[in-house]
mmCIF file of C-alpha atoms in Angstrom:
data_model
loop_
_atom_site.group_PDB
_atom_site.id
_atom_site.type_symbol
_atom_site.label_atom_id
_atom_site.label_comp_id
_atom_site.label_asym_id
_atom_site.label_seq_id
_atom_site.Cartn_x
_atom_site.Cartn_y
_atom_site.Cartn_z
ATOM 1 C CA MET A 1308 156.532 192.238 291.803
ATOM 2 C CA LYS A 1309 159.449 190.408 293.455
ATOM 3 C CA LEU A 1310 161.461 192.030 291.263
ATOM 4 C CA LEU A 1311 160.661 195.272 291.837
ATOM 5 C CA MET A 1312 161.201 194.973 294.961
ATOM 6 C CA VAL A 1313 164.764 193.006 294.732
ATOM 7 C CA PHE A 1314 165.655 196.086 292.129
ATOM 8 C CA MET A 1315 164.409 198.539 295.224
ATOM 9 C CA LEU A 1316 166.792 196.520 297.514
ATOM 10 C CA VAL A 1317 169.615 197.070 295.031
ATOM 11 C CA ALA A 1318 169.158 200.788 293.869
ATOM 12 C CA LEU A 1319 168.589 201.996 297.562
ATOM 13 C CA PRO A 1320 171.813 201.660 299.319
ATOM 14 C CA LEU A 1321 173.753 202.444 295.797
ATOM 15 C CA HIS A 1322 172.011 205.793 295.750
ATOM 16 C CA CYS A 1323 172.904 206.568 299.969
ATOM 17 C CA TYR A 1324 176.314 206.033 298.762
ATOM 18 C CA ALA A 1325 176.683 207.699 295.828
ATOM 19 C CA ASP A 1326 177.818 210.798 297.588
ATOM 20 C CA SER A 1327 180.584 211.955 299.414
ATOM 21 C CA GLY A 1328 179.023 210.481 302.358
ATOM 22 C CA CYS A 1329 178.567 213.129 304.718
ATOM 23 C CA LYS A 1330 176.438 216.407 304.036
ATOM 24 C CA LEU A 1331 177.345 218.359 306.232
ATOM 25 C CA LEU A 1332 181.218 217.949 304.531
ATOM 26 C CA GLU A 1333 179.737 218.405 301.129
ATOM 27 C CA ASP A 1334 177.949 222.209 303.206
ATOM 28 C CA VAL A 1335 181.320 223.176 304.081
ATOM 29 C CA VAL A 1336 183.236 222.514 300.683
ATOM 30 C CA GLU A 1337 179.851 224.759 298.910
ATOM 31 C CA LYS A 1338 180.756 227.368 300.918
ATOM 32 C CA THR A 1339 184.024 227.339 300.536
ATOM 33 C CA ILE A 1340 183.832 227.382 297.031
ATOM 34 C CA ASN A 1341 180.630 230.151 297.242
ATOM 35 C CA SER A 1342 181.844 233.196 296.617
ATOM 36 C CA ASP A 1343 178.910 234.851 298.148
ATOM 37 C CA VAL A 1344 180.308 233.958 301.559
ATOM 38 C CA SER A 1345 182.466 236.358 303.048
ATOM 39 C CA ILE A 1346 185.219 235.492 305.711
ATOM 40 C CA PRO A 1347 183.178 236.416 308.571
ATOM 41 C CA GLU A 1348 180.303 234.160 307.617
ATOM 42 C CA TYR A 1349 181.893 231.420 306.681
ATOM 43 C CA LYS A 1350 183.780 230.984 310.104
ATOM 44 C CA GLU A 1351 180.296 231.990 311.336
ATOM 45 C CA LEU A 1352 179.297 228.869 309.613
ATOM 46 C CA LEU A 1353 181.619 226.677 310.889
ATOM 47 C CA GLN A 1354 182.271 228.057 314.508
ATOM 48 C CA ASP A 1355 181.412 224.676 315.796
ATOM 49 C CA PHE A 1356 184.621 223.679 314.244
ATOM 50 C CA ILE A 1357 186.718 226.026 315.487
ATOM 51 C CA ASP A 1358 188.794 225.458 318.658
ATOM 52 C CA SER A 1359 191.323 227.782 318.931
ATOM 53 C CA ASP A 1360 192.895 230.936 317.483
ATOM 54 C CA ALA A 1361 195.049 229.712 315.233
ATOM 55 C CA ALA A 1362 192.539 227.445 313.431
ATOM 56 C CA ALA A 1363 190.024 230.795 313.031
ATOM 57 C CA GLU A 1364 193.035 232.449 311.250
ATOM 58 C CA ALA A 1365 193.738 229.140 309.113
ATOM 59 C CA MET A 1366 190.138 229.227 307.882
ATOM 60 C CA GLY A 1367 190.160 232.895 306.745
ATOM 61 C CA LYS A 1368 193.577 232.655 304.930
ATOM 62 C CA PHE A 1369 191.911 229.251 303.372
ATOM 63 C CA LYS A 1370 188.561 230.745 302.497
ATOM 64 C CA GLN A 1371 190.577 234.227 300.893
ATOM 65 C CA CYS A 1372 192.348 231.525 298.476
ATOM 66 C CA PHE A 1373 189.060 230.818 297.249
ATOM 67 C CA LEU A 1374 187.142 234.578 297.151
ATOM 68 C CA SER A 1375 190.474 235.149 295.279
ATOM 69 C CA GLN A 1376 189.715 233.178 292.548
ATOM 70 C CA SER A 1377 187.985 233.429 288.868
ATOM 71 C CA HIS A 1378 184.450 232.432 289.064
ATOM 72 C CA ARG A 1379 185.585 229.887 285.749
ATOM 73 C CA THR A 1380 188.147 228.109 288.711
ATOM 74 C CA LEU A 1381 185.411 227.910 291.570
ATOM 75 C CA LYS A 1382 183.019 226.097 288.776
ATOM 76 C CA ASN A 1383 186.110 224.036 287.501
ATOM 77 C CA PHE A 1384 186.969 222.478 291.947
ATOM 78 C CA GLY A 1385 183.801 222.018 292.010
ATOM 79 C CA LEU A 1386 183.407 220.165 288.875
ATOM 80 C CA MET A 1387 187.067 218.057 290.567
ATOM 81 C CA MET A 1388 185.105 217.291 293.642
ATOM 82 C CA HIS A 1389 181.437 216.006 292.087
ATOM 83 C CA THR A 1390 183.935 213.698 290.710
ATOM 84 C CA MET A 1391 184.690 211.830 293.338
ATOM 85 C CA TYR A 1392 181.431 211.745 295.187
ATOM 86 C CA ASP A 1393 180.147 210.550 291.749
ATOM 87 C CA SER A 1394 183.372 207.739 291.530
ATOM 88 C CA ILE A 1395 182.978 204.190 292.544
ATOM 89 C CA TRP A 1396 185.724 205.508 295.287
ATOM 90 C CA CYS A 1397 183.317 206.755 297.323
ATOM 91 C CA ASN A 1398 180.411 204.012 296.190
ATOM 92 C CA ILE A 1399 181.557 201.448 297.500
ATOM 93 C CA LYS A 1400 180.856 200.505 300.828
ATOM 94 C CA SER A 1401 183.547 202.089 303.067
ATOM 95 C CA ASN A 1402 183.044 200.048 306.322
ATOM 96 C CA MET B 1293 157.850 187.137 303.446
ATOM 97 C CA ARG B 1294 156.199 190.328 304.372
ATOM 98 C CA LEU B 1295 158.170 190.631 307.547
ATOM 99 C CA THR B 1296 161.541 189.768 306.198
ATOM 100 C CA VAL B 1297 161.204 192.494 303.181
ATOM 101 C CA CYS B 1298 160.193 194.842 306.424
ATOM 102 C CA LEU B 1299 163.017 194.025 308.288
ATOM 103 C CA LEU B 1300 165.356 194.065 305.080
ATOM 104 C CA LEU B 1301 164.024 197.701 304.396
ATOM 105 C CA VAL B 1302 164.783 199.055 307.974
ATOM 106 C CA MET B 1303 168.072 197.153 308.146
ATOM 107 C CA LEU B 1304 168.741 199.423 304.793
ATOM 108 C CA SER B 1305 167.604 203.074 306.216
ATOM 109 C CA LEU B 1306 170.062 202.050 309.033
ATOM 110 C CA CYS B 1307 172.885 201.553 306.579
ATOM 111 C CA CYS B 1308 172.153 204.603 304.705
ATOM 112 C CA TYR B 1309 171.509 206.307 307.578
ATOM 113 C CA GLN B 1310 175.307 205.619 308.572
ATOM 114 C CA ALA B 1311 176.085 206.399 305.208
ATOM 115 C CA ASN B 1312 175.244 209.975 305.786
ATOM 116 C CA ALA B 1313 177.752 210.174 308.557
ATOM 117 C CA ILE B 1314 180.605 208.896 307.327
ATOM 118 C CA VAL B 1315 182.723 210.693 304.872
ATOM 119 C CA CYS B 1316 183.880 208.673 302.145
ATOM 120 C CA PRO B 1317 187.184 207.219 303.048
ATOM 121 C CA ALA B 1318 188.788 208.635 299.280
ATOM 122 C CA VAL B 1319 187.741 211.914 299.949
ATOM 123 C CA ILE B 1320 189.035 212.377 303.188
ATOM 124 C CA SER B 1321 192.466 211.724 301.778
ATOM 125 C CA ASP B 1322 191.669 213.795 299.101
ATOM 126 C CA ILE B 1323 191.660 216.723 301.790
ATOM 127 C CA THR B 1324 194.541 215.595 302.916
ATOM 128 C CA SER B 1325 196.071 215.156 300.395
ATOM 129 C CA PHE B 1326 195.250 218.656 299.560
ATOM 130 C CA LEU B 1327 196.350 220.562 302.461
ATOM 131 C CA PHE B 1328 199.855 217.786 302.716
ATOM 132 C CA LEU B 1329 201.686 217.314 299.648
ATOM 133 C CA ASN B 1330 202.818 218.511 296.559
ATOM 134 C CA ASP B 1331 201.432 218.803 293.020
ATOM 135 C CA ASN B 1332 202.450 216.041 291.364
ATOM 136 C CA LEU B 1333 201.802 213.715 294.064
ATOM 137 C CA VAL B 1334 198.514 215.319 294.097
ATOM 138 C CA LYS B 1335 197.731 214.862 291.093
ATOM 139 C CA LEU B 1336 198.855 210.857 291.250
ATOM 140 C CA GLU B 1337 195.412 210.530 294.182
ATOM 141 C CA VAL B 1338 193.038 212.575 291.986
ATOM 142 C CA GLY B 1339 193.924 210.696 288.331
ATOM 143 C CA LYS B 1340 192.188 208.014 289.630
ATOM 144 C CA TYR B 1341 188.325 209.648 289.537
ATOM 145 C CA ASN B 1342 189.520 210.473 285.849
ATOM 146 C CA PRO B 1343 188.476 214.289 285.945
ATOM 147 C CA PRO B 1344 188.578 216.608 283.621
ATOM 148 C CA PRO B 1345 192.034 218.272 283.184
ATOM 149 C CA GLU B 1346 190.300 221.733 284.100
ATOM 150 C CA ALA B 1347 189.628 220.113 286.753
ATOM 151 C CA VAL B 1348 192.806 219.356 287.920
ATOM 152 C CA ALA B 1349 194.330 222.236 286.889
ATOM 153 C CA ALA B 1350 191.525 224.004 289.054
ATOM 154 C CA LYS B 1351 192.391 222.264 291.961
ATOM 155 C CA LEU B 1352 196.435 222.866 291.671
ATOM 156 C CA LYS B 1353 195.368 226.733 290.785
ATOM 157 C CA ILE B 1354 194.090 226.707 294.359
ATOM 158 C CA LYS B 1355 196.568 224.602 295.787
ATOM 159 C CA LYS B 1356 199.248 226.942 295.333
ATOM 160 C CA CYS B 1357 197.180 229.429 297.474
ATOM 161 C CA THR B 1358 196.750 227.101 300.372
ATOM 162 C CA ASP B 1359 200.305 225.987 300.221
ATOM 163 C CA GLN B 1360 201.072 229.632 301.342
ATOM 164 C CA ILE B 1361 199.796 228.893 304.584
ATOM 165 C CA SER B 1362 201.457 228.077 307.600
ATOM 166 C CA PRO B 1363 202.242 223.925 307.754
ATOM 167 C CA GLY B 1364 201.171 224.474 311.606
ATOM 168 C CA LYS B 1365 197.927 226.271 310.504
ATOM 169 C CA ARG B 1366 197.199 223.666 307.680
ATOM 170 C CA VAL B 1367 197.216 221.117 310.201
ATOM 171 C CA SER B 1368 195.007 223.298 312.211
ATOM 172 C CA LEU B 1369 192.744 223.372 309.369
ATOM 173 C CA LYS B 1370 192.949 219.589 309.020
ATOM 174 C CA GLU B 1371 191.955 219.304 312.876
ATOM 175 C CA SER B 1372 189.178 221.113 313.127
ATOM 176 C CA TRP B 1373 187.330 219.358 310.487
ATOM 177 C CA ARG B 1374 187.632 216.005 311.454
ATOM 178 C CA ALA B 1375 185.530 217.436 314.973
#
């Protein structure tokens, strides 16, 4: 029982750190890659982060870059992001 | 002993909560290099993750497009995501 408790205590923080550390960021990345999300929808989803017309325009151009990609490229970009989230670089304590 | 275990679990849950609010520094570094550095430096940056070649190729392909966004607008992008 004690050994099980020790294993759980060790596993819990490792599980918590096996990602980007921020669900919100992962959601933004997912919306960026998702070709079903249009530019107006993307801007609306991120409106809390848009504090200027320049930022809004930049968000639109950024999203357009992803919308103009093939499904395969988007899938591989997602693979790159998850490779990062799952790496030891995101599995170590950051503070 | 039981009280110690309970306290430990509460502390760990608080740590995990903080982990969900703090972006992994490596991801922040990656976003910055993607927006502002050249392709060779981006390849160097992502190399440490030992990613599949097709994943790197996809990232660089999209970067060719985002590099067309003016530097000033890329700065406003980065600043917005820091909010």
